[in-house]
Short mmCIF file of C-alpha atoms in Angstrom, two decimals:
data_model
loop_
_atom_site.label_atom_id
_atom_site.label_comp_id
_atom_site.label_asym_id
_atom_site.label_seq_id
_atom_site.Cartn_x
_atom_site.Cartn_y
_atom_site.Cartn_z
CA MET A 1 43.65 52.05 91.57
CA LYS A 2 42.91 49.38 94.20
CA ASN A 3 39.48 47.80 94.53
CA SER A 4 39.03 49.50 97.91
CA GLU A 5 39.76 52.91 96.42
CA ARG A 6 37.35 52.29 93.55
CA ILE A 7 34.61 51.17 95.89
CA ALA A 8 35.20 54.26 98.11
CA ASN A 9 34.91 56.53 95.02
CA PHE A 10 31.61 54.93 93.91
CA ALA A 11 30.29 54.95 97.52
CA LEU A 12 31.06 58.61 97.92
CA ALA A 13 29.40 59.45 94.56
CA GLY A 14 26.34 57.41 95.46
CA LEU A 15 26.06 58.86 98.99
CA THR A 16 26.26 62.40 97.54
CA LEU A 17 23.39 61.74 95.11
CA ALA A 18 21.26 59.57 97.48
CA PRO A 19 19.29 62.42 99.20
CA LEU A 20 17.78 63.33 95.75
CA VAL A 21 15.95 59.99 95.57
CA MET A 22 15.57 58.74 99.14
CA LYS A 23 15.58 59.88 102.72
CA VAL A 24 19.05 59.68 104.23
CA ASP A 25 19.63 60.28 107.97
CA PRO A 26 21.71 63.54 108.05
CA ASN A 27 23.85 62.31 110.95
CA LEU A 28 24.79 59.13 109.14
CA ASN A 29 25.33 61.10 105.96
CA VAL A 30 27.78 63.50 107.72
CA VAL A 31 29.84 60.66 109.15
CA LEU A 32 29.95 58.54 105.99
CA THR A 33 30.64 61.44 103.65
CA ALA A 34 33.47 62.88 105.77
CA CYS A 35 35.14 59.49 106.28
CA LEU A 36 34.87 58.46 102.63
CA THR A 37 36.24 61.85 101.49
CA VAL A 38 39.22 61.54 103.76
CA TYR A 39 39.83 57.91 102.60
CA VAL A 40 39.68 58.90 98.92
CA GLY A 41 41.91 61.92 99.37
CA CYS A 42 44.49 59.99 101.38
CA TYR A 43 44.98 57.34 98.70
CA ARG A 44 45.11 59.96 96.00
CA SER A 45 47.94 61.63 97.89
CA VAL A 46 50.17 58.54 97.50
CA LYS A 47 52.37 59.27 94.39
CA PRO A 48 55.61 57.97 92.97
CA THR A 49 57.51 61.15 93.94
CA PRO A 50 57.13 62.92 97.27
CA PRO A 51 55.62 66.42 97.31
CA SER A 52 58.06 69.20 96.29
CA GLU A 53 56.60 71.73 98.78
CA THR A 54 55.72 70.99 102.34
CA MET A 55 54.54 73.09 105.35
CA SER A 56 57.21 74.25 107.88
CA ASN A 57 56.81 74.49 111.61
CA GLU A 58 56.71 78.33 111.33
CA HIS A 59 53.89 78.15 108.77
CA ALA A 60 51.91 75.70 111.00
CA MET A 61 52.29 78.06 114.00
CA ARG A 62 51.08 81.07 111.98
CA PHE A 63 48.16 79.24 110.30
CA PRO A 64 45.63 79.66 113.17
CA PHE A 65 46.40 83.44 113.40
CA VAL A 66 46.03 83.88 109.60
CA GLY A 67 42.80 81.87 109.70
CA SER A 68 41.54 83.97 112.59
CA ALA A 69 42.30 87.24 110.75
CA MET A 70 40.45 85.91 107.57
CA LEU A 71 37.47 84.74 109.59
CA LEU A 72 37.17 88.04 111.50
CA SER A 73 37.59 89.99 108.15
CA LEU A 74 34.68 87.99 106.68
CA PHE A 75 32.56 88.62 109.75
CA LEU A 76 33.08 92.36 109.45
CA LEU A 77 32.44 92.34 105.76
CA PHE A 78 29.09 90.70 106.29
CA LYS A 79 28.26 93.03 109.14
CA PHE A 80 29.10 96.32 107.41
CA LEU A 81 28.58 95.58 103.72
CA SER A 82 25.67 94.14 101.79
CA LYS A 83 25.45 90.41 102.25
CA ASP A 84 24.43 89.98 98.60
CA LEU A 85 27.37 92.04 97.41
CA VAL A 86 29.91 90.04 99.37
CA ASN A 87 28.47 86.71 98.29
CA ALA A 88 28.39 87.86 94.67
CA VAL A 89 32.15 88.61 94.77
CA LEU A 90 32.85 85.32 96.50
CA THR A 91 30.71 83.40 93.99
CA CYS A 92 32.87 84.72 91.13
CA TYR A 93 36.02 83.71 93.02
CA PHE A 94 34.73 80.20 93.79
CA PHE A 95 33.48 79.80 90.23
CA VAL A 96 37.04 79.95 88.88
CA LEU A 97 38.48 77.97 91.85
CA GLY A 98 35.74 75.40 91.46
CA ILE A 99 36.56 74.77 87.82
CA VAL A 100 40.21 74.14 88.69
CA ALA A 101 39.43 71.88 91.69
CA LEU A 102 36.68 69.82 90.00
CA SER A 103 38.63 69.31 86.71
CA ALA A 104 41.71 68.18 88.74
CA THR A 105 39.50 65.71 90.70
CA LEU A 106 37.95 64.30 87.49
CA LEU A 107 41.23 64.19 85.50
CA PRO A 108 42.54 60.74 86.58
CA ALA A 109 39.22 59.09 85.53
CA ILE A 110 39.13 60.98 82.22
CA LYS A 111 42.77 60.49 81.24
CA ARG A 112 42.31 56.77 80.78
CA PHE A 113 39.90 57.24 77.84
CA LEU A 114 41.99 59.87 76.02
CA PRO A 115 45.02 59.37 73.69
CA THR A 116 48.36 59.32 75.43
CA HIS A 117 49.70 62.45 73.70
CA TRP A 118 46.68 64.40 75.00
CA ASN A 119 47.89 63.58 78.55
CA ASP A 120 51.58 64.21 77.94
CA ASP A 121 51.99 67.06 75.48
CA ALA A 122 51.84 70.37 77.27
CA ILE A 123 50.41 73.55 75.75
CA ILE A 124 51.83 76.85 76.87
CA TRP A 125 49.56 79.93 76.63
CA ARG A 126 51.03 83.38 77.34
CA PHE A 127 48.91 86.31 78.33
CA PRO A 128 48.69 89.13 75.76
CA TYR A 129 50.79 92.18 76.79
CA PHE A 130 52.09 90.21 79.74
CA CYS A 131 54.53 87.79 78.17
CA SER A 132 56.09 86.88 81.46
CA LEU A 133 52.77 85.37 82.57
CA GLU A 134 51.96 81.96 81.15
CA ILE A 135 49.74 78.94 81.74
CA GLU A 136 50.76 75.40 80.99
CA PHE A 137 48.06 72.72 80.45
CA THR A 138 47.29 69.60 78.47
CA ARG A 139 44.38 68.69 76.24
CA SER A 140 43.22 66.28 78.88
CA GLN A 141 42.91 69.08 81.38
CA ILE A 142 40.81 71.10 78.93
CA VAL A 143 38.44 68.10 78.57
CA ALA A 144 38.27 67.70 82.31
CA ALA A 145 37.46 71.36 82.70
CA ILE A 146 34.25 71.07 80.54
CA PRO A 147 32.09 69.25 83.13
CA GLY A 148 33.74 71.40 85.86
CA THR A 149 32.60 74.53 84.08
CA PHE A 150 29.03 73.24 83.78
CA PHE A 151 28.88 72.35 87.43
CA CYS A 152 30.24 75.70 88.47
CA ALA A 153 27.71 77.52 86.18
CA TRP A 154 24.88 75.40 87.81
CA TYR A 155 26.15 76.35 91.26
CA ALA A 156 26.40 80.05 90.44
CA SER A 157 22.93 80.23 88.93
CA GLN A 158 20.97 77.87 91.28
CA LYS A 159 23.06 77.58 94.47
CA HIS A 160 21.64 74.05 94.74
CA TRP A 161 22.92 72.04 97.75
CA LEU A 162 24.09 69.20 95.47
CA ALA A 163 26.22 71.58 93.34
CA ASN A 164 27.55 73.05 96.60
CA ASN A 165 28.55 69.61 97.89
CA ILE A 166 30.15 68.44 94.61
CA LEU A 167 32.36 71.50 94.58
CA GLY A 168 33.06 71.15 98.34
CA LEU A 169 34.08 67.52 97.96
CA ALA A 170 36.41 68.45 95.07
CA PHE A 171 38.04 71.13 97.35
CA CYS A 172 38.46 68.53 100.11
CA ILE A 173 39.94 65.84 97.91
CA GLN A 174 42.31 68.24 96.23
CA GLY A 175 43.35 69.72 99.54
CA ILE A 176 44.15 66.36 101.08
CA GLU A 177 45.85 65.12 97.85
CA MET A 178 47.99 68.22 97.25
CA LEU A 179 48.91 69.55 100.68
CA SER A 180 51.72 68.02 102.69
CA LEU A 181 52.58 68.64 106.30
CA GLY A 182 56.09 67.32 105.73
CA SER A 183 56.46 65.74 109.15
CA PHE A 184 54.35 64.61 112.07
CA LYS A 185 55.86 67.31 114.26
CA THR A 186 54.50 69.99 111.94
CA GLY A 187 51.16 68.17 111.77
CA ALA A 188 50.86 68.09 115.52
CA ILE A 189 51.63 71.86 115.77
CA LEU A 190 49.02 72.62 113.11
CA LEU A 191 46.30 70.39 114.59
CA ALA A 192 47.00 71.70 118.16
CA GLY A 193 46.76 75.35 116.95
CA LEU A 194 43.52 74.74 115.02
CA PHE A 195 42.13 72.77 118.01
CA VAL A 196 42.35 75.98 120.06
CA TYR A 197 41.24 78.13 117.10
CA ASP A 198 38.06 76.09 116.63
CA ILE A 199 37.13 76.10 120.32
CA PHE A 200 37.65 79.83 120.71
CA TRP A 201 35.68 81.00 117.67
CA VAL A 202 32.73 78.56 118.21
CA PHE A 203 32.35 78.62 122.01
CA PHE A 204 33.48 82.17 122.97
CA THR A 205 32.30 84.25 120.01
CA PRO A 206 29.37 84.22 117.55
CA VAL A 207 31.82 84.79 114.64
CA MET A 208 32.30 81.23 113.30
CA VAL A 209 28.60 80.25 113.25
CA SER A 210 27.58 83.65 111.88
CA VAL A 211 30.06 83.50 108.98
CA ALA A 212 29.07 79.83 108.26
CA LYS A 213 25.43 80.82 107.91
CA SER A 214 26.11 84.04 105.93
CA PHE A 215 28.81 82.70 103.65
CA ASP A 216 26.90 81.42 100.61
CA ALA A 217 29.87 79.52 99.05
CA PRO A 218 31.03 75.93 98.94
CA ILE A 219 33.10 76.14 102.16
CA LYS A 220 30.78 73.68 103.89
CA LEU A 221 28.88 70.51 103.00
CA LEU A 222 25.03 70.62 103.29
CA PHE A 223 23.06 67.61 104.33
CA PRO A 224 19.25 67.79 103.81
CA THR A 225 17.08 67.10 106.88
CA ALA A 226 13.39 66.59 107.45
CA ASP A 227 13.20 69.61 109.77
CA SER A 228 11.69 72.68 108.00
CA ALA A 229 13.09 74.91 110.72
CA ARG A 230 16.60 73.59 110.08
CA PRO A 231 16.60 72.28 106.49
CA PHE A 232 20.32 71.43 106.36
CA SER A 233 23.00 70.08 108.69
CA MET A 234 26.42 71.56 107.97
CA LEU A 235 30.01 70.35 108.08
CA GLY A 236 32.92 72.74 107.41
CA LEU A 237 35.48 71.71 104.85
CA GLY A 238 38.26 72.44 107.31
CA ASP A 239 36.93 69.58 109.53
CA ILE A 240 37.67 67.27 106.70
CA VAL A 241 40.84 68.70 105.07
CA ILE A 242 42.88 69.56 108.20
CA PRO A 243 42.69 66.19 109.89
CA GLY A 244 42.68 64.55 106.41
CA ILE A 245 46.18 65.79 105.50
CA PHE A 246 47.46 64.40 108.83
CA VAL A 247 45.86 61.03 108.18
CA ALA A 248 47.27 61.09 104.60
CA LEU A 249 50.73 61.70 106.06
CA ALA A 250 50.29 58.52 108.09
CA LEU A 251 49.48 56.57 104.95
CA ARG A 252 52.53 57.90 103.06
CA PHE A 253 54.63 57.01 106.11
CA ASP A 254 53.48 53.44 105.86
CA VAL A 255 54.08 53.43 102.09
CA SER A 256 57.56 54.91 102.49
CA ARG A 257 58.56 51.95 104.74
CA GLY A 258 57.07 49.35 102.33
CA ARG A 259 54.42 48.24 104.79
CA LYS A 260 50.68 47.84 104.56
CA SER A 261 48.45 50.68 105.86
CA GLN A 262 49.48 50.08 109.49
CA TYR A 263 49.43 53.57 111.12
CA PHE A 264 47.01 54.81 108.51
CA LYS A 265 44.36 52.52 109.91
CA SER A 266 44.82 53.84 113.47
CA ALA A 267 44.79 57.54 112.39
CA PHE A 268 41.75 56.92 110.14
CA LEU A 269 39.93 55.08 112.96
CA GLY A 270 40.67 58.05 115.21
CA TYR A 271 39.10 60.36 112.57
CA ILE A 272 35.94 58.16 112.43
CA VAL A 273 35.62 58.15 116.23
CA GLY A 274 36.12 61.96 116.32
CA VAL A 275 33.42 62.63 113.75
CA VAL A 276 30.96 60.27 115.45
CA LEU A 277 31.63 61.82 118.80
CA THR A 278 31.02 65.33 117.32
CA ILE A 279 27.62 64.22 116.06
CA VAL A 280 26.64 62.52 119.38
CA VAL A 281 27.60 65.65 121.40
CA MET A 282 25.93 67.98 118.94
CA ASN A 283 22.66 66.09 119.15
CA TRP A 284 22.92 65.73 122.95
CA PHE A 285 23.25 69.48 123.55
CA GLN A 286 21.38 70.63 120.43
CA ALA A 287 24.03 73.12 119.68
CA ALA A 288 26.81 73.70 117.14
CA GLN A 289 30.11 72.01 118.08
CA PRO A 290 33.72 72.68 117.08
CA ALA A 291 34.38 69.42 115.29
CA LEU A 292 38.16 69.66 115.75
CA LEU A 293 37.62 69.62 119.50
CA TYR A 294 36.81 65.92 119.14
CA ILE A 295 38.65 64.96 115.91
CA VAL A 296 42.10 66.29 116.76
CA PRO A 297 42.59 64.37 120.09
CA ALA A 298 41.11 61.27 118.57
CA VAL A 299 43.38 61.27 115.46
CA ILE A 300 46.56 62.08 117.36
CA GLY A 301 45.56 59.93 120.33
CA PHE A 302 44.88 56.74 118.30
CA LEU A 303 48.10 57.17 116.27
CA ALA A 304 50.17 57.91 119.37
CA VAL A 305 48.85 54.85 121.25
CA HIS A 306 49.58 52.60 118.26
CA VAL A 307 53.10 53.97 117.73
CA ILE A 308 54.00 53.76 121.42
CA TRP A 309 52.59 50.21 121.53
CA ASN A 310 54.91 49.24 118.63
CA GLY A 311 57.90 51.10 120.03
CA GLU A 312 58.35 53.14 116.83
CA VAL A 313 58.04 56.69 118.15
CA LYS A 314 61.51 57.68 116.89
CA PRO A 315 61.06 56.60 113.21
CA LEU A 316 57.68 58.36 113.07
CA LEU A 317 59.04 61.64 114.52
CA GLU A 318 62.11 61.53 112.22
CA PHE A 319 59.97 61.04 109.09
CA ASP A 320 60.25 64.16 106.91
CA GLU A 321 58.86 64.32 103.36
CA SER A 322 60.67 67.56 102.53
CA LYS A 323 64.05 65.82 103.15
CA THR A 324 62.95 62.89 101.06
CA ALA A 325 62.01 65.20 98.18
CA SER A 326 65.38 67.11 98.38
CA GLN A 327 67.27 63.83 98.50
CA GLU A 328 65.51 62.59 95.42
CA GLY A 329 66.20 65.85 93.62
CA ASP A 330 69.93 65.48 94.44
CA ASP A 331 69.95 61.93 93.26
CA ASP A 332 68.38 62.99 89.95
CA LYS A 333 71.07 65.70 89.39
CA THR A 334 73.83 63.17 90.28
CA SER A 335 72.48 60.66 87.78
CA LYS A 336 72.27 63.32 85.11
CA LYS A 337 75.96 64.25 85.72
CA VAL A 338 76.96 60.63 85.51
CA GLU A 339 75.15 60.23 82.19
#
């Protein structure tokens, strides 16, 4: 882990805990937390082997429609069923999901203090009466799941904003680390679709804001304010994860070419500008804003200008992690045959 990554990790942890002991401006907190989360997730996504599964263009095109269907379904559930009942079911779901996400986030830090065989030796557990179903895990993952379980139990019982944010940050980091767009073409399709999705559901319907306020689950980050009428500022996890996986792709593109974080810096700078612009417009109009309206053009625009300036549009558009993964798999098979 580089010093910059270590500093970002500590800064993110400190910023998350800071509102407990001191007054932190919520606008500054939103900007710094979102940017640090993207930074941490991007560097965690850089691994020796490329991702085995990537998003296709077809999946990217369908994603806004699937997201719209899920959003509308939640809106109708909250409208026609008991709000407490829906949130109770969702709490159980996020309890399990939170343990997995938080333990995976903590695992790299915990592994360093455990014996090597705890990290390498896999344990396979088969479900009783369903022998075809099995779970593979290591002792290190069990150890990492212990604090994750305590945090999830705290969240389920208290619904404290800090527990909500810790789980939300774990979801964001894991999403940016594990998801791969495959190529910049796919990323542009996804971001363009969600750009329209965000504008439609925020500006033209009450659905997005209504679900965000009713959905008592860690799908948003909460930032304490001094205003009793509006105790928290909110930022949806999608406004971090969706642009974050695009910025992470730019970093892995730089790494694949053996260069320093050249295009990552421009994409990351675009994300910072987009988040700041969202906060400025939100405070100016005193109304909720679709963050992707500002973040998507900024991220794509900054990266596009940098690439065009350097005359490297073709290599960037030809970059495809799915092909890289398949080529490495073929190389492995060939080497095994030679052996």
